[in-house]
PDB file of C-alpha atoms in Angstrom:
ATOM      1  CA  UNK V   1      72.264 113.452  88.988  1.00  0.00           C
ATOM      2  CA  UNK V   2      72.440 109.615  89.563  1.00  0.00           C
ATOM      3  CA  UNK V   3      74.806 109.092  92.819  1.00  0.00           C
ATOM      4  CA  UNK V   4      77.147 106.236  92.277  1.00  0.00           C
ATOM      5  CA  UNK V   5      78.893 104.072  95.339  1.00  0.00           C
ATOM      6  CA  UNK V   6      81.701 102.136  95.726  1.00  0.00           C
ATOM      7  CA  UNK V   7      79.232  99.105  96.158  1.00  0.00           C
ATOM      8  CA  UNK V   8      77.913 100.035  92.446  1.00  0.00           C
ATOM      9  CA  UNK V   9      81.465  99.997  91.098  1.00  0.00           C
ATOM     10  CA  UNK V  10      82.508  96.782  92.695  1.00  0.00           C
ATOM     11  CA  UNK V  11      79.187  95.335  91.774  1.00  0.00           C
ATOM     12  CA  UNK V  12      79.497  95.820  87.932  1.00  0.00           C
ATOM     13  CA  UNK V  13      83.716  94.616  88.011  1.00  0.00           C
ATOM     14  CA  UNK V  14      82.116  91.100  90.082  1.00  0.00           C
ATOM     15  CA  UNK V  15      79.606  91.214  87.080  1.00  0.00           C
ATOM     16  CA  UNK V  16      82.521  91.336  84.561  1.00  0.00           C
ATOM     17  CA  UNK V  17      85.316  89.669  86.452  1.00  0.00           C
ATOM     18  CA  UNK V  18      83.365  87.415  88.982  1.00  0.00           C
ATOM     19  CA  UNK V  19      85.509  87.256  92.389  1.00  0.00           C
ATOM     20  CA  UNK V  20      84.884  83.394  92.173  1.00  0.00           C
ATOM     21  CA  UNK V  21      87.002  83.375  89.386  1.00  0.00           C
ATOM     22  CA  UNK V  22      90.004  84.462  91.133  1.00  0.00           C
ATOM     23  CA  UNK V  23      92.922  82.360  92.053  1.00  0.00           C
ATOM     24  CA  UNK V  24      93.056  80.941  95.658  1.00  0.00           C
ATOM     25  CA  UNK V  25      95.918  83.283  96.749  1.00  0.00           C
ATOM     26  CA  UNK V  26      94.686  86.332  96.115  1.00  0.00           C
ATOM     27  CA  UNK V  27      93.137  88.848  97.964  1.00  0.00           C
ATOM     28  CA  UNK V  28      90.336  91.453  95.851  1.00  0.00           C
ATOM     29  CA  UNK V  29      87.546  93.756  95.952  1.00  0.00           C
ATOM     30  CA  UNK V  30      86.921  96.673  98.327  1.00  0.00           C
ATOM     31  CA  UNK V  31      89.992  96.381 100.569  1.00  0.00           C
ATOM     32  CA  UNK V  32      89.731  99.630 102.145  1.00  0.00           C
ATOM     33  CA  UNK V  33      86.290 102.253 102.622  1.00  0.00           C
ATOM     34  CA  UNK V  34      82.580 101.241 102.854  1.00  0.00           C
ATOM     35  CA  UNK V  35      80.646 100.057  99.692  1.00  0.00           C
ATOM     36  CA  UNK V  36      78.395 103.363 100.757  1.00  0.00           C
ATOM     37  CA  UNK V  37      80.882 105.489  99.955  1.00  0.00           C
ATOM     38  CA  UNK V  38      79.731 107.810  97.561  1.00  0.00           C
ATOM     39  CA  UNK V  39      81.891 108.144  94.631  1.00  0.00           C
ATOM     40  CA  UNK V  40      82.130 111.296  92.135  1.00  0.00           C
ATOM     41  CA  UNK V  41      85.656 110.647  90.982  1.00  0.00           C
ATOM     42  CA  UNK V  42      87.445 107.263  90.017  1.00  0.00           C
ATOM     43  CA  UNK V  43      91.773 106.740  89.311  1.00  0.00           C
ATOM     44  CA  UNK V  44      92.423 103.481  87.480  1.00  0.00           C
ATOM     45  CA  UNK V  45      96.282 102.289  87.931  1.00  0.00           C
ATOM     46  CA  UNK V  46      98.128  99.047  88.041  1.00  0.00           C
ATOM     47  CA  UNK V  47      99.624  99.729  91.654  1.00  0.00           C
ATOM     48  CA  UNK V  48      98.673 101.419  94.679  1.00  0.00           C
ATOM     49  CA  UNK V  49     101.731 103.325  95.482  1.00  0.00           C
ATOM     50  CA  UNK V  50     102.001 106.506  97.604  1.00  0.00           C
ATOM     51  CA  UNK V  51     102.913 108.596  95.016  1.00  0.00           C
ATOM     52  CA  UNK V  52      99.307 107.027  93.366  1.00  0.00           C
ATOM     53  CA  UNK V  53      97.423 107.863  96.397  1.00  0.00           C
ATOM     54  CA  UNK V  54      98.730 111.699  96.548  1.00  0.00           C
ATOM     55  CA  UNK V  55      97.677 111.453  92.824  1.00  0.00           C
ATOM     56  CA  UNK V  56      94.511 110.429  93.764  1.00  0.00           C
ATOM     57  CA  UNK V  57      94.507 113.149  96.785  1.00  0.00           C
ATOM     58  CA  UNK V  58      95.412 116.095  94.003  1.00  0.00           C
ATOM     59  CA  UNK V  59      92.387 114.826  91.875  1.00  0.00           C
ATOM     60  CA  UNK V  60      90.125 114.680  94.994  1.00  0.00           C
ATOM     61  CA  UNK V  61      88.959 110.963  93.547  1.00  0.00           C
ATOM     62  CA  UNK V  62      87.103 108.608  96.269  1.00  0.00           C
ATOM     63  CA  UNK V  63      87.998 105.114  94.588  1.00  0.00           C
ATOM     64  CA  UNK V  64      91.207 104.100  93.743  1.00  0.00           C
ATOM     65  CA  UNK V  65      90.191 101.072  91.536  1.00  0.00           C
ATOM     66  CA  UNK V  66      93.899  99.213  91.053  1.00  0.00           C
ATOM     67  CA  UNK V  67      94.766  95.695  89.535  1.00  0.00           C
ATOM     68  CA  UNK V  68      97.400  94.748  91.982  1.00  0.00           C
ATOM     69  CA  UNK V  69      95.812  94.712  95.546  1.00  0.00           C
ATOM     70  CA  UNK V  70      97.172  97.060  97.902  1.00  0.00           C
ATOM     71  CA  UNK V  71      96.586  94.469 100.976  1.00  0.00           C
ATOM     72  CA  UNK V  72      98.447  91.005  99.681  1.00  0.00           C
ATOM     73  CA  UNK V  73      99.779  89.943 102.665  1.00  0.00           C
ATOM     74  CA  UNK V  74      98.725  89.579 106.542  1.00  0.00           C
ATOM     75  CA  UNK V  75      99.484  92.630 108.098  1.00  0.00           C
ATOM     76  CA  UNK V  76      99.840  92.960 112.002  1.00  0.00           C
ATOM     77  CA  UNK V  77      99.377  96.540 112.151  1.00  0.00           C
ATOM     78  CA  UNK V  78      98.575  99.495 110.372  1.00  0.00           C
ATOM     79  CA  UNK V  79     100.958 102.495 111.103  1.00  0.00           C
ATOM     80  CA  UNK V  80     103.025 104.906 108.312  1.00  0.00           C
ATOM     81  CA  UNK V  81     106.275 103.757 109.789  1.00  0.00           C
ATOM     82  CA  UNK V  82     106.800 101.308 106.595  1.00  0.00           C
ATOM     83  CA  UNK V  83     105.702 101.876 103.156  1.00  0.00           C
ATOM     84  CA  UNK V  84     102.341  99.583 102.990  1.00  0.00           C
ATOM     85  CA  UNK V  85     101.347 100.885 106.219  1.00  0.00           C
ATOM     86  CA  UNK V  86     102.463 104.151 104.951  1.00  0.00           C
ATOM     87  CA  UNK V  87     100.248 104.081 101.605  1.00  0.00           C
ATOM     88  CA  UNK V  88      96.872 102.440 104.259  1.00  0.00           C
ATOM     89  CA  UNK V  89      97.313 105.044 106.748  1.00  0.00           C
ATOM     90  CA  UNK V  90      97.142 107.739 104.080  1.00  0.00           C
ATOM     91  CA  UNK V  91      94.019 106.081 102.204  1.00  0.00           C
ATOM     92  CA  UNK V  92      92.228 105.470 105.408  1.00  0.00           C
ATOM     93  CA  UNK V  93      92.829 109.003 107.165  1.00  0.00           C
ATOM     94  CA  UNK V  94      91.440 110.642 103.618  1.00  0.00           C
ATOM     95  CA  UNK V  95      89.024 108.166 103.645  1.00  0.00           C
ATOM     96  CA  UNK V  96      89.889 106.933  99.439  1.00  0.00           C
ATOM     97  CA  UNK V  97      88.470 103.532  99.098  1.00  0.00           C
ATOM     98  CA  UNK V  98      90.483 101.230  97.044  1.00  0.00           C
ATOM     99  CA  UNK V  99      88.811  98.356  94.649  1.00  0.00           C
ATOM    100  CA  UNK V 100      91.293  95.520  93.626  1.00  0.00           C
ATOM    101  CA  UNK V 101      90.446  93.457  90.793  1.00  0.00           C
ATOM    102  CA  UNK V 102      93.647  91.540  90.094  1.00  0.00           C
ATOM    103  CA  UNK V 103      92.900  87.444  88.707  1.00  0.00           C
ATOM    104  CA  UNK V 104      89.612  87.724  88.606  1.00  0.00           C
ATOM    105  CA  UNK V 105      90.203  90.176  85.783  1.00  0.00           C
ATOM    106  CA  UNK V 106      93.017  88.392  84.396  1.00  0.00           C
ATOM    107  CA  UNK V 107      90.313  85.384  83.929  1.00  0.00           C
ATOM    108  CA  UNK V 108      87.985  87.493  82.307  1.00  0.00           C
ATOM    109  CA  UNK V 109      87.208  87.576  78.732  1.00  0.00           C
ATOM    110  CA  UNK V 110      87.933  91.706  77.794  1.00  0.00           C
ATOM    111  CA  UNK V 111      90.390  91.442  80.682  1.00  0.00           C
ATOM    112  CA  UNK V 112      94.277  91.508  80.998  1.00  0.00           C
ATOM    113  CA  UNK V 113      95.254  89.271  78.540  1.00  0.00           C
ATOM    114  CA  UNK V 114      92.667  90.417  76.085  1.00  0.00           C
ATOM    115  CA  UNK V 115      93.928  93.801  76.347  1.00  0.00           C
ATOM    116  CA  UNK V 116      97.354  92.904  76.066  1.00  0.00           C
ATOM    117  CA  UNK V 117      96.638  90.996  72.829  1.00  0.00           C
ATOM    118  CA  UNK V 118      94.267  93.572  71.486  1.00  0.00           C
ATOM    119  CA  UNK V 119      97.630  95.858  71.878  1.00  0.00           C
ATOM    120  CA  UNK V 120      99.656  93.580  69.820  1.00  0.00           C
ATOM    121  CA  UNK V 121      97.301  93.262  67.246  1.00  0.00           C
ATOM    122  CA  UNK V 122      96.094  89.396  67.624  1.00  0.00           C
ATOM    123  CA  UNK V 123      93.265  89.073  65.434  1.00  0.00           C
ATOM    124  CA  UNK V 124      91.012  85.297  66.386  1.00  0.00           C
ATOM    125  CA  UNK V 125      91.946  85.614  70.224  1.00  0.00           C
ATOM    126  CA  UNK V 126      90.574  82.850  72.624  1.00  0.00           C
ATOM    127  CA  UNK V 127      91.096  82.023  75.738  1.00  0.00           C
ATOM    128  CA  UNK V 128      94.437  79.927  75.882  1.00  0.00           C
ATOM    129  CA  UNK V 129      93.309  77.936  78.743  1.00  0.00           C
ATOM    130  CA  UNK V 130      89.689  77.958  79.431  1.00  0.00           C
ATOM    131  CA  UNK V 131      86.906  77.030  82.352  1.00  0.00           C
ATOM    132  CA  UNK V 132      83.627  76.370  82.238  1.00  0.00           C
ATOM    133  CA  UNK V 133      82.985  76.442  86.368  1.00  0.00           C
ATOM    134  CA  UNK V 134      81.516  79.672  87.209  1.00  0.00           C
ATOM    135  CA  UNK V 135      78.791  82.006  86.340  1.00  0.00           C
ATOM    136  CA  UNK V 136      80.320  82.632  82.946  1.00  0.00           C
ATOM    137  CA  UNK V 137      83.326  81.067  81.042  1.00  0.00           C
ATOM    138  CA  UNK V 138      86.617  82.202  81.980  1.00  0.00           C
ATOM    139  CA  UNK V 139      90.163  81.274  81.840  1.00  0.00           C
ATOM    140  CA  UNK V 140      94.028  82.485  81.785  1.00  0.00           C
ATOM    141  CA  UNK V 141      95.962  83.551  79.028  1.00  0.00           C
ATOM    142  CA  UNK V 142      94.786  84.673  75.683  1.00  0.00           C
ATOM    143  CA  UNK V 143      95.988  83.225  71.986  1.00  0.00           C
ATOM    144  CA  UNK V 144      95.010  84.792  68.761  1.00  0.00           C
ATOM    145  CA  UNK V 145      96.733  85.359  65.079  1.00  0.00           C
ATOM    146  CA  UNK V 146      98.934  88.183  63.734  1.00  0.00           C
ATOM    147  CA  UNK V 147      96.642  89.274  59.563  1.00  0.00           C
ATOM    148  CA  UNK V 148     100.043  88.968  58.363  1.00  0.00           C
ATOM    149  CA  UNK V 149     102.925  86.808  60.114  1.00  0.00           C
ATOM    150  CA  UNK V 150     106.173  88.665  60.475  1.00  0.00           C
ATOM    151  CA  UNK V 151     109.786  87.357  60.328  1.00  0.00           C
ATOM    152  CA  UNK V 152     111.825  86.976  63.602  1.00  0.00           C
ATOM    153  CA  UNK V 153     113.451  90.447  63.913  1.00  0.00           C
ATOM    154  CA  UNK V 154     110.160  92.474  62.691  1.00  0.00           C
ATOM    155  CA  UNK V 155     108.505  90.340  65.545  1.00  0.00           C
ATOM    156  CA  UNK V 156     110.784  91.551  68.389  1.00  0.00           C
ATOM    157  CA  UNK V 157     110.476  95.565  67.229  1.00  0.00           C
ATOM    158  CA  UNK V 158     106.589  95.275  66.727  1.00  0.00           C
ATOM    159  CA  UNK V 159     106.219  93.584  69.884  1.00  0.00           C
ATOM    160  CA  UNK V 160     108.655  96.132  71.998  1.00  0.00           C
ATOM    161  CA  UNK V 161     106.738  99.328  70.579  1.00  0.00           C
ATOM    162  CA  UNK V 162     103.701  98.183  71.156  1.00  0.00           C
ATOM    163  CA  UNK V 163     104.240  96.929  74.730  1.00  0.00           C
ATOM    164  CA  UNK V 164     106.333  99.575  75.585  1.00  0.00           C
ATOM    165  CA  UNK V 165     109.364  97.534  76.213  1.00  0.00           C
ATOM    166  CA  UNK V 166     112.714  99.272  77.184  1.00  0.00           C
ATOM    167  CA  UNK V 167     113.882  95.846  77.024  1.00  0.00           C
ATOM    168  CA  UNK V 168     112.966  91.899  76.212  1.00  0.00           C
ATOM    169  CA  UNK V 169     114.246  88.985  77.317  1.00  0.00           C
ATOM    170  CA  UNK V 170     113.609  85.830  75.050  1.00  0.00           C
ATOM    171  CA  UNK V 171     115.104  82.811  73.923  1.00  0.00           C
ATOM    172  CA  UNK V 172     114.171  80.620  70.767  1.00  0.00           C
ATOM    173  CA  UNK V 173     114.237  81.612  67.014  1.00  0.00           C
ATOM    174  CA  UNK V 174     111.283  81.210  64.358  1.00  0.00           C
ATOM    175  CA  UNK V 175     111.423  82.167  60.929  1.00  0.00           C
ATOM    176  CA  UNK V 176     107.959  83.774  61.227  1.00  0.00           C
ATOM    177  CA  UNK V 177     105.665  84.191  63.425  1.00  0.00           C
ATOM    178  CA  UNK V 178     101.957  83.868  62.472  1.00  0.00           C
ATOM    179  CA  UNK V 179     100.054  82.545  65.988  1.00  0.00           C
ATOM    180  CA  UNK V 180     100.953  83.940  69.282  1.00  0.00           C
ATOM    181  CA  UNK V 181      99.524  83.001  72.519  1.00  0.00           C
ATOM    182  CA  UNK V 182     100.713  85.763  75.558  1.00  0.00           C
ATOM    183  CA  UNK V 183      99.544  86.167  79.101  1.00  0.00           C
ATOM    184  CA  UNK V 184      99.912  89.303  81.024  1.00  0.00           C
ATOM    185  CA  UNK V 185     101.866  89.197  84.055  1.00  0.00           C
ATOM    186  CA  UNK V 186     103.523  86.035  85.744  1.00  0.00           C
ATOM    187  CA  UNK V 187     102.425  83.200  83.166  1.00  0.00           C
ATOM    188  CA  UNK V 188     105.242  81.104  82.472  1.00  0.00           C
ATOM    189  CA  UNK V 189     103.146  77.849  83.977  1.00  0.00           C
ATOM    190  CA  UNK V 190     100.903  78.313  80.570  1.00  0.00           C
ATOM    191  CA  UNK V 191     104.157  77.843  78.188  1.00  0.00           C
ATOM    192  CA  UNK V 192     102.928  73.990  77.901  1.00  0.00           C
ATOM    193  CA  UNK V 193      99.655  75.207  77.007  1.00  0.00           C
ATOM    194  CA  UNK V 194     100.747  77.167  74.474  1.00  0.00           C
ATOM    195  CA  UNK V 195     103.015  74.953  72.888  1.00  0.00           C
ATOM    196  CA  UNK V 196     100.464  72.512  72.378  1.00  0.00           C
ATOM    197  CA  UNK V 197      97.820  74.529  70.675  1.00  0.00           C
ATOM    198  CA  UNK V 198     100.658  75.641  67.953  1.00  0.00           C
ATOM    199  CA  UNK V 199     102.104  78.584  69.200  1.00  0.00           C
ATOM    200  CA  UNK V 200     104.589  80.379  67.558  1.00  0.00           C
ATOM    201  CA  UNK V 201     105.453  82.440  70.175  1.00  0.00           C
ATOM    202  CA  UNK V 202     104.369  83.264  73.956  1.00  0.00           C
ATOM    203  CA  UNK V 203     104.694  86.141  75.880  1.00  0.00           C
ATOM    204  CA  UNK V 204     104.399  87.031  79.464  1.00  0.00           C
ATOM    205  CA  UNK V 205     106.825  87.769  82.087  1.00  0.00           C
ATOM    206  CA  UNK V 206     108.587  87.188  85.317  1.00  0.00           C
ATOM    207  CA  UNK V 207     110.232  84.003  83.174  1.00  0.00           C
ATOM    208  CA  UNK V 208     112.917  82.521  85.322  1.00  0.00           C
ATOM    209  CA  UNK V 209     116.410  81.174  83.667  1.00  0.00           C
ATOM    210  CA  UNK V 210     116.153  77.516  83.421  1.00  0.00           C
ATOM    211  CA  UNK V 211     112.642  78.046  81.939  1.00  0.00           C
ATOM    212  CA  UNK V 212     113.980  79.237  79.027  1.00  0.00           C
ATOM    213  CA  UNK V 213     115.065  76.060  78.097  1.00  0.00           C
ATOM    214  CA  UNK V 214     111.852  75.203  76.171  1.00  0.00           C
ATOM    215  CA  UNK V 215     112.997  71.916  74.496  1.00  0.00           C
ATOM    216  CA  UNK V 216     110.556  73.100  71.501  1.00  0.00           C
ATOM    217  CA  UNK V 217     112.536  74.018  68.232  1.00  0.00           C
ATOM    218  CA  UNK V 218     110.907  76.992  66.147  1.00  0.00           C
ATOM    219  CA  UNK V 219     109.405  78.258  69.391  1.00  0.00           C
ATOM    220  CA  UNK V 220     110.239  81.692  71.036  1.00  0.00           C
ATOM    221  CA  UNK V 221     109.759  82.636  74.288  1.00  0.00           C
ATOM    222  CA  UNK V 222     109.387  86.052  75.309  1.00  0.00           C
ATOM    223  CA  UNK V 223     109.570  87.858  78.890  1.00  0.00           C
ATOM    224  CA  UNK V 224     108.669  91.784  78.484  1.00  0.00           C
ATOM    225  CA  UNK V 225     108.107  92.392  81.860  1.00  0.00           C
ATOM    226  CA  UNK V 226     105.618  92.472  84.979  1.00  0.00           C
ATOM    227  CA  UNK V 227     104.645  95.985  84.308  1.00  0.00           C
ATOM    228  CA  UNK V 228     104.762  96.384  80.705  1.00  0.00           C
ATOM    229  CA  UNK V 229     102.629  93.336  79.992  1.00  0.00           C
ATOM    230  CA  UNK V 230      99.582  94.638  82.243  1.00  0.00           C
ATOM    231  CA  UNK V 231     100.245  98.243  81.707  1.00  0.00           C
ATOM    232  CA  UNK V 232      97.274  98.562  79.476  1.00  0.00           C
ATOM    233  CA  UNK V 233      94.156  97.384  81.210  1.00  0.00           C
ATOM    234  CA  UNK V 234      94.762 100.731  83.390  1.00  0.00           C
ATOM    235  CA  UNK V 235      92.984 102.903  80.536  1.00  0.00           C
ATOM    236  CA  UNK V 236      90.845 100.161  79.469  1.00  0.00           C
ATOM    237  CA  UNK V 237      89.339 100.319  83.270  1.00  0.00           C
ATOM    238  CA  UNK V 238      89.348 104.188  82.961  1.00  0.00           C
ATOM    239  CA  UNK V 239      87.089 103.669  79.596  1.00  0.00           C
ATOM    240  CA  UNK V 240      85.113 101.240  80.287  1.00  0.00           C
ATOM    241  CA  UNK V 241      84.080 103.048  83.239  1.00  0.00           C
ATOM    242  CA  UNK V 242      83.205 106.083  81.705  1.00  0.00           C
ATOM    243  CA  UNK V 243      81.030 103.848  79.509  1.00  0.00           C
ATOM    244  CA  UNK V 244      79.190 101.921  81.975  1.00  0.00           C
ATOM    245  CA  UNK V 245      78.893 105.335  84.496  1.00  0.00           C
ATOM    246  CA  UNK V 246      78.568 108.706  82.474  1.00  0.00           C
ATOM    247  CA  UNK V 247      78.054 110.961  85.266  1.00  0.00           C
ATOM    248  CA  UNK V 248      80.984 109.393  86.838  1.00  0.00           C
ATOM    249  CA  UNK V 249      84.949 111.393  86.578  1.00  0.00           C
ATOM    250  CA  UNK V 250      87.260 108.593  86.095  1.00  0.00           C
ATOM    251  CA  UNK V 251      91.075 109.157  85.469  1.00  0.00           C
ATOM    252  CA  UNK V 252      93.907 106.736  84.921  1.00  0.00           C
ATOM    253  CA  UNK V 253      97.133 106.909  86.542  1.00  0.00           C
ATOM    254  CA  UNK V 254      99.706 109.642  85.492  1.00  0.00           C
ATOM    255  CA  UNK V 255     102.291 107.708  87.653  1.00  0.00           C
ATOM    256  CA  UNK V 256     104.567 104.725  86.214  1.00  0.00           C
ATOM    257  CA  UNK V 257     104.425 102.607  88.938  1.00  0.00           C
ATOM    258  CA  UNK V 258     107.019  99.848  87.457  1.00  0.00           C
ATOM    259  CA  UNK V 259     109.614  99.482  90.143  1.00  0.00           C
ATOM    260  CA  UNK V 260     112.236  97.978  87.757  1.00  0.00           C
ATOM    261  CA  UNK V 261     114.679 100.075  86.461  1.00  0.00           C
ATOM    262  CA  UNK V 262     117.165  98.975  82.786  1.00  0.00           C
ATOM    263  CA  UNK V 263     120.229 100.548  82.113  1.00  0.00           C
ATOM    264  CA  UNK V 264     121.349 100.169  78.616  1.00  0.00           C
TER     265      UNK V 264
END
């Protein structure tokens, strides 16, 4: 039986999502355990929460491999008095090593925005802004073409079922909607981008309220949240692990980790 590491599994997500494709800000790869851990069993998830890391305990897994990084910002000390040092504490004492792969993997082609159009059903999908630095193209935000375009209304329900939306916040009107452009989690700074290339729409979230005012007529703009628009890459992770590392148990996340509740 081949005997896997946590070096082997970070090795083949720098080989898909190089870390020199990540944004300056951000802070990936193995944040906590040694890359010669041994590994048997893997949990994909979108956050590192405790209730994700007693998951993870219950499952006896050894990685936790999460988009969001469970280390963001500097931290003085380490103790389970507050809930990051609460959710560290507990992975170090079990000794589960955590793997983040956050914009790296948004950059990468088969990566979060990818996914999230592959959910909608984009047929054509590119890279909506693309790069050239680095050891393989890259780039942020994903656009791509509905086989059929679908009037305004139709739009809005096919897009809430297949995100998973208990709610979505847009503003704009189109009579149909043919060429969408969407970028999972906070991408409102690509709305330009898409605009130019001929969007119909664009999707992504964390839209604040003056940015709604596009100044583009026959252009919708859609927020369906943090959570719901990276949601998905968690069991792409889990399968494209099992792929690349048969021997390997890898689970994804039974926990919804989205702290925002709706009440409607």
């Amino acid at each position: 039986m081949t005997t896997y590491t946590a070096g082997h599994i970070s090795a083949f997500f720098d080989n898909w999502a190089p870390e020199s494709t990540k944004l300056d800000y951000d802070n990936i790869g193995l944040l906590t355990g040694s890359k010669n851990k041994p590994v048997k069993k893997v949990l994909t998830c979108l956050d590192v929460t405790e209730d994700v890391v007693d998951e993870a305990l219950d499952l006896k897994c050894d990685l936790i491999v999460a988009h969001h990084p469970v280390i963001f910002k500097k931290l003085s000390r380490i103790n389970p008095d507050n809930d990051i040092g609460k959710v560290l504490y507990k992975l170090i004492s079990n000794d589960i090593a955590v793997l983040a792969v956050h914009t790296n993997l948004d950059a990468a082609r088969g990566g979060v925005s990818f996914v999230m159009a592959s959910q909608l059903s984009l047929k054509k999908n590119t890279f909506l802004t693309r790069e050239e630095n680095g050891p393989i193209p890259h780039g942020l935000g994903v656009i791509g073409e509905f086989d059929t375009k679908l009037g305004e209304s139709d739009f809005l329900e096919h897009v809430k079922i297949k995100l998973n939306c208990d709610v979505i916040r847009y503003s704009g009107s189109r009579g149909s909607i043919g060429k969408v452009a969407v970028c999972g989690g906070s991408g409102f700074s690509l709305a330009q981008s898409a605009m130019t290339l001929g969007a119909d729409a664009y999707i992504t979230s964390d839209i604040k309220y003056h940015d709604f005012f596009t100044g583009k007529t026959d252009f919708m703009l859609l927020d369906v949240g943090h959570y719901e628009s990276e949601s998905p890459i968690i069991n792409i992770m889990r399968d494209v692990l099992r792929t690349k590392f048969p021997e390997l148990i890898v689970e994804s996340t039974s926990v919804n980790t989205n702290p925002i509740q709706t009440y409607k």
